Amino acid sequence: SVCIFHWYISHWKRLYKRILEPVLSIYNAQLDSGDFFHVELSIFTYINLHLASGYSMDKLDDNLALFDGLYQDYSMANAWKIQLPQQLVSNMLGESEDPLLF
């Protein structure tokens, strides 16, 4: 519920950059407690707020690699939710050889 607060309400009062750390702490708490059902919402919220905040894409690229590792380690469904933003960030950083391949 705290993650939903940050996604829908918090950005009206705070800068996006100030919301990213609390969302990551929610993500870490969910991992520690084994709540993999809601981890996806935290990751989704973090990715969207990071893209809207104007922060460096390098940091997001590093975190997406961590999130992708989590998806692979725990065999979580819907890995495309990480792969698609990874491709987007790769395209924006100019690291992709073919931006149309997924």
JSON list of C-alpha atoms in Angstrom, two decimals:
[
{"chain": "A", "resi": 1, "resn": "SER", "atom": "CA", "xyz": [0.00, 0.00, 0.00]},
{"chain": "A", "resi": 2, "resn": "VAL", "atom": "CA", "xyz": [2.92, 2.35, 0.62]},
{"chain": "A", "resi": 3, "resn": "CYS", "atom": "CA", "xyz": [4.13, 1.76, -2.92]},
{"chain": "A", "resi": 4, "resn": "ILE", "atom": "CA", "xyz": [0.67, 2.64, -4.24]},
{"chain": "A", "resi": 5, "resn": "PHE", "atom": "CA", "xyz": [0.83, 5.84, -2.18]},
{"chain": "A", "resi": 6, "resn": "HIS", "atom": "CA", "xyz": [4.09, 6.80, -3.87]},
{"chain": "A", "resi": 7, "resn": "TRP", "atom": "CA", "xyz": [2.72, 5.94, -7.33]},
{"chain": "A", "resi": 8, "resn": "TYR", "atom": "CA", "xyz": [-0.56, 7.87, -7.06]},
{"chain": "A", "resi": 9, "resn": "ILE", "atom": "CA", "xyz": [-0.19, 10.54, -4.38]},
{"chain": "A", "resi": 10, "resn": "SER", "atom": "CA", "xyz": [3.35, 11.28, -3.26]},
{"chain": "A", "resi": 11, "resn": "HIS", "atom": "CA", "xyz": [4.51, 12.87, -6.52]},
{"chain": "A", "resi": 12, "resn": "TRP", "atom": "CA", "xyz": [2.03, 15.71, -6.01]},
{"chain": "A", "resi": 13, "resn": "LYS", "atom": "CA", "xyz": [3.90, 16.78, -2.87]},
{"chain": "A", "resi": 14, "resn": "ARG", "atom": "CA", "xyz": [7.50, 15.70, -3.52]},
{"chain": "A", "resi": 15, "resn": "LEU", "atom": "CA", "xyz": [9.94, 15.71, -6.39]},
{"chain": "A", "resi": 16, "resn": "TYR", "atom": "CA", "xyz": [10.24, 12.41, -8.24]},
{"chain": "A", "resi": 17, "resn": "LYS", "atom": "CA", "xyz": [13.89, 12.20, -7.24]},
{"chain": "A", "resi": 18, "resn": "ARG", "atom": "CA", "xyz": [12.92, 12.20, -3.55]},
{"chain": "A", "resi": 19, "resn": "ILE", "atom": "CA", "xyz": [10.43, 9.37, -4.05]},
{"chain": "A", "resi": 20, "resn": "LEU", "atom": "CA", "xyz": [12.90, 6.90, -5.57]},
{"chain": "A", "resi": 21, "resn": "GLU", "atom": "CA", "xyz": [14.70, 5.98, -2.33]},
{"chain": "A", "resi": 22, "resn": "PRO", "atom": "CA", "xyz": [11.52, 5.17, -0.40]},
{"chain": "A", "resi": 23, "resn": "VAL", "atom": "CA", "xyz": [10.32, 2.99, -3.29]},
{"chain": "A", "resi": 24, "resn": "LEU", "atom": "CA", "xyz": [13.63, 1.11, -3.27]},
{"chain": "A", "resi": 25, "resn": "SER", "atom": "CA", "xyz": [13.37, 0.62, 0.50]},
{"chain": "A", "resi": 26, "resn": "ILE", "atom": "CA", "xyz": [9.87, -0.83, -0.02]},
{"chain": "A", "resi": 27, "resn": "TYR", "atom": "CA", "xyz": [11.30, -3.13, -2.68]},
{"chain": "A", "resi": 28, "resn": "ASN", "atom": "CA", "xyz": [14.06, -4.30, -0.30]},
{"chain": "A", "resi": 29, "resn": "ALA", "atom": "CA", "xyz": [11.57, -4.88, 2.52]},
{"chain": "A", "resi": 30, "resn": "GLN", "atom": "CA", "xyz": [9.40, -6.97, 0.20]},
{"chain": "A", "resi": 31, "resn": "LEU", "atom": "CA", "xyz": [12.40, -9.05, -0.84]},
{"chain": "A", "resi": 32, "resn": "ASP", "atom": "CA", "xyz": [13.42, -9.57, 2.79]},
{"chain": "A", "resi": 33, "resn": "SER", "atom": "CA", "xyz": [9.93, -10.71, 3.74]},
{"chain": "A", "resi": 34, "resn": "GLY", "atom": "CA", "xyz": [9.54, -12.92, 0.65]},
{"chain": "A", "resi": 35, "resn": "ASP", "atom": "CA", "xyz": [6.62, -10.93, -0.76]},
{"chain": "A", "resi": 36, "resn": "PHE", "atom": "CA", "xyz": [7.34, -11.60, -4.42]},
{"chain": "A", "resi": 37, "resn": "PHE", "atom": "CA", "xyz": [3.73, -10.93, -5.39]},
{"chain": "A", "resi": 38, "resn": "HIS", "atom": "CA", "xyz": [4.07, -7.20, -4.68]},
{"chain": "A", "resi": 39, "resn": "VAL", "atom": "CA", "xyz": [7.71, -6.85, -5.74]},
{"chain": "A", "resi": 40, "resn": "GLU", "atom": "CA", "xyz": [6.54, -6.35, -9.33]},
{"chain": "A", "resi": 41, "resn": "LEU", "atom": "CA", "xyz": [4.52, -3.29, -8.32]},
{"chain": "A", "resi": 42, "resn": "SER", "atom": "CA", "xyz": [7.54, -1.79, -6.56]},
{"chain": "A", "resi": 43, "resn": "ILE", "atom": "CA", "xyz": [9.76, -2.44, -9.57]},
{"chain": "A", "resi": 44, "resn": "PHE", "atom": "CA", "xyz": [7.15, -0.99, -11.95]},
{"chain": "A", "resi": 45, "resn": "THR", "atom": "CA", "xyz": [6.78, 2.10, -9.76]},
{"chain": "A", "resi": 46, "resn": "TYR", "atom": "CA", "xyz": [10.54, 2.58, -9.51]},
{"chain": "A", "resi": 47, "resn": "ILE", "atom": "CA", "xyz": [11.09, 2.27, -13.26]},
{"chain": "A", "resi": 48, "resn": "ASN", "atom": "CA", "xyz": [8.34, 4.72, -14.15]},
{"chain": "A", "resi": 49, "resn": "LEU", "atom": "CA", "xyz": [9.32, 7.28, -11.53]},
{"chain": "A", "resi": 50, "resn": "HIS", "atom": "CA", "xyz": [12.98, 6.99, -12.53]},
{"chain": "A", "resi": 51, "resn": "LEU", "atom": "CA", "xyz": [12.15, 7.60, -16.19]},
{"chain": "A", "resi": 52, "resn": "ALA", "atom": "CA", "xyz": [10.03, 10.62, -15.28]},
{"chain": "A", "resi": 53, "resn": "SER", "atom": "CA", "xyz": [12.55, 12.07, -12.82]},
{"chain": "A", "resi": 54, "resn": "GLY", "atom": "CA", "xyz": [15.31, 12.84, -15.31]},
{"chain": "A", "resi": 55, "resn": "TYR", "atom": "CA", "xyz": [17.94, 10.88, -13.38]},
{"chain": "A", "resi": 56, "resn": "SER", "atom": "CA", "xyz": [20.84, 9.29, -15.19]},
{"chain": "A", "resi": 57, "resn": "MET", "atom": "CA", "xyz": [19.92, 6.29, -17.34]},
{"chain": "A", "resi": 58, "resn": "ASP", "atom": "CA", "xyz": [23.13, 4.54, -16.22]},
{"chain": "A", "resi": 59, "resn": "LYS", "atom": "CA", "xyz": [21.79, 4.08, -12.70]},
{"chain": "A", "resi": 60, "resn": "LEU", "atom": "CA", "xyz": [18.49, 2.75, -14.03]},
{"chain": "A", "resi": 61, "resn": "ASP", "atom": "CA", "xyz": [20.37, 0.39, -16.34]},
{"chain": "A", "resi": 62, "resn": "ASP", "atom": "CA", "xyz": [22.30, -1.02, -13.36]},
{"chain": "A", "resi": 63, "resn": "ASN", "atom": "CA", "xyz": [19.12, -1.47, -11.32]},
{"chain": "A", "resi": 64, "resn": "LEU", "atom": "CA", "xyz": [17.34, -3.13, -14.24]},
{"chain": "A", "resi": 65, "resn": "ALA", "atom": "CA", "xyz": [20.15, -5.66, -14.39]},
{"chain": "A", "resi": 66, "resn": "LEU", "atom": "CA", "xyz": [19.57, -6.41, -10.69]},
{"chain": "A", "resi": 67, "resn": "PHE", "atom": "CA", "xyz": [15.82, -6.71, -11.24]},
{"chain": "A", "resi": 68, "resn": "ASP", "atom": "CA", "xyz": [16.39, -9.02, -14.21]},
{"chain": "A", "resi": 69, "resn": "GLY", "atom": "CA", "xyz": [18.60, -11.21, -12.03]},
{"chain": "A", "resi": 70, "resn": "LEU", "atom": "CA", "xyz": [15.81, -11.38, -9.47]},
{"chain": "A", "resi": 71, "resn": "TYR", "atom": "CA", "xyz": [13.33, -12.49, -12.13]},
{"chain": "A", "resi": 72, "resn": "GLN", "atom": "CA", "xyz": [15.72, -15.19, -13.32]},
{"chain": "A", "resi": 73, "resn": "ASP", "atom": "CA", "xyz": [16.74, -16.40, -9.84]},
{"chain": "A", "resi": 74, "resn": "TYR", "atom": "CA", "xyz": [13.18, -16.81, -8.63]},
{"chain": "A", "resi": 75, "resn": "SER", "atom": "CA", "xyz": [11.69, -17.88, -11.99]},
{"chain": "A", "resi": 76, "resn": "MET", "atom": "CA", "xyz": [9.16, -15.10, -11.80]},
{"chain": "A", "resi": 77, "resn": "ALA", "atom": "CA", "xyz": [6.62, -14.82, -14.60]},
{"chain": "A", "resi": 78, "resn": "ASN", "atom": "CA", "xyz": [6.33, -11.79, -16.89]},
{"chain": "A", "resi": 79, "resn": "ALA", "atom": "CA", "xyz": [10.06, -11.23, -17.41]},
{"chain": "A", "resi": 80, "resn": "TRP", "atom": "CA", "xyz": [9.10, -8.95, -20.31]},
{"chain": "A", "resi": 81, "resn": "LYS", "atom": "CA", "xyz": [8.25, -6.30, -17.69]},
{"chain": "A", "resi": 82, "resn": "ILE", "atom": "CA", "xyz": [11.99, -5.98, -17.09]},
{"chain": "A", "resi": 83, "resn": "GLN", "atom": "CA", "xyz": [13.26, -6.80, -20.57]},
{"chain": "A", "resi": 84, "resn": "LEU", "atom": "CA", "xyz": [11.21, -4.10, -22.26]},
{"chain": "A", "resi": 85, "resn": "PRO", "atom": "CA", "xyz": [12.52, -1.26, -20.03]},
{"chain": "A", "resi": 86, "resn": "GLN", "atom": "CA", "xyz": [16.05, -2.71, -20.40]},
{"chain": "A", "resi": 87, "resn": "GLN", "atom": "CA", "xyz": [15.74, -2.44, -24.18]},
{"chain": "A", "resi": 88, "resn": "LEU", "atom": "CA", "xyz": [14.34, 1.09, -23.86]},
{"chain": "A", "resi": 89, "resn": "VAL", "atom": "CA", "xyz": [17.22, 2.21, -21.65]},
{"chain": "A", "resi": 90, "resn": "SER", "atom": "CA", "xyz": [19.73, 0.47, -23.92]},
{"chain": "A", "resi": 91, "resn": "ASN", "atom": "CA", "xyz": [18.27, 2.34, -26.90]},
{"chain": "A", "resi": 92, "resn": "MET", "atom": "CA", "xyz": [18.38, 5.67, -25.07]},
{"chain": "A", "resi": 93, "resn": "LEU", "atom": "CA", "xyz": [22.01, 5.11, -24.07]},
{"chain": "A", "resi": 94, "resn": "GLY", "atom": "CA", "xyz": [22.91, 4.17, -27.66]},
{"chain": "A", "resi": 95, "resn": "GLU", "atom": "CA", "xyz": [24.17, 0.75, -26.60]},
{"chain": "A", "resi": 96, "resn": "SER", "atom": "CA", "xyz": [21.77, -1.28, -28.72]},
{"chain": "A", "resi": 97, "resn": "GLU", "atom": "CA", "xyz": [22.93, -2.54, -32.10]},
{"chain": "A", "resi": 98, "resn": "ASP", "atom": "CA", "xyz": [19.37, -3.07, -33.33]},
{"chain": "A", "resi": 99, "resn": "PRO", "atom": "CA", "xyz": [16.77, -1.07, -31.38]},
{"chain": "A", "resi": 100, "resn": "LEU", "atom": "CA", "xyz": [13.89, -3.04, -32.88]},
{"chain": "A", "resi": 101, "resn": "LEU", "atom": "CA", "xyz": [14.96, -6.41, -31.51]},
{"chain": "A", "resi": 102, "resn": "PHE", "atom": "CA", "xyz": [13.56, -7.46, -28.18]}
]
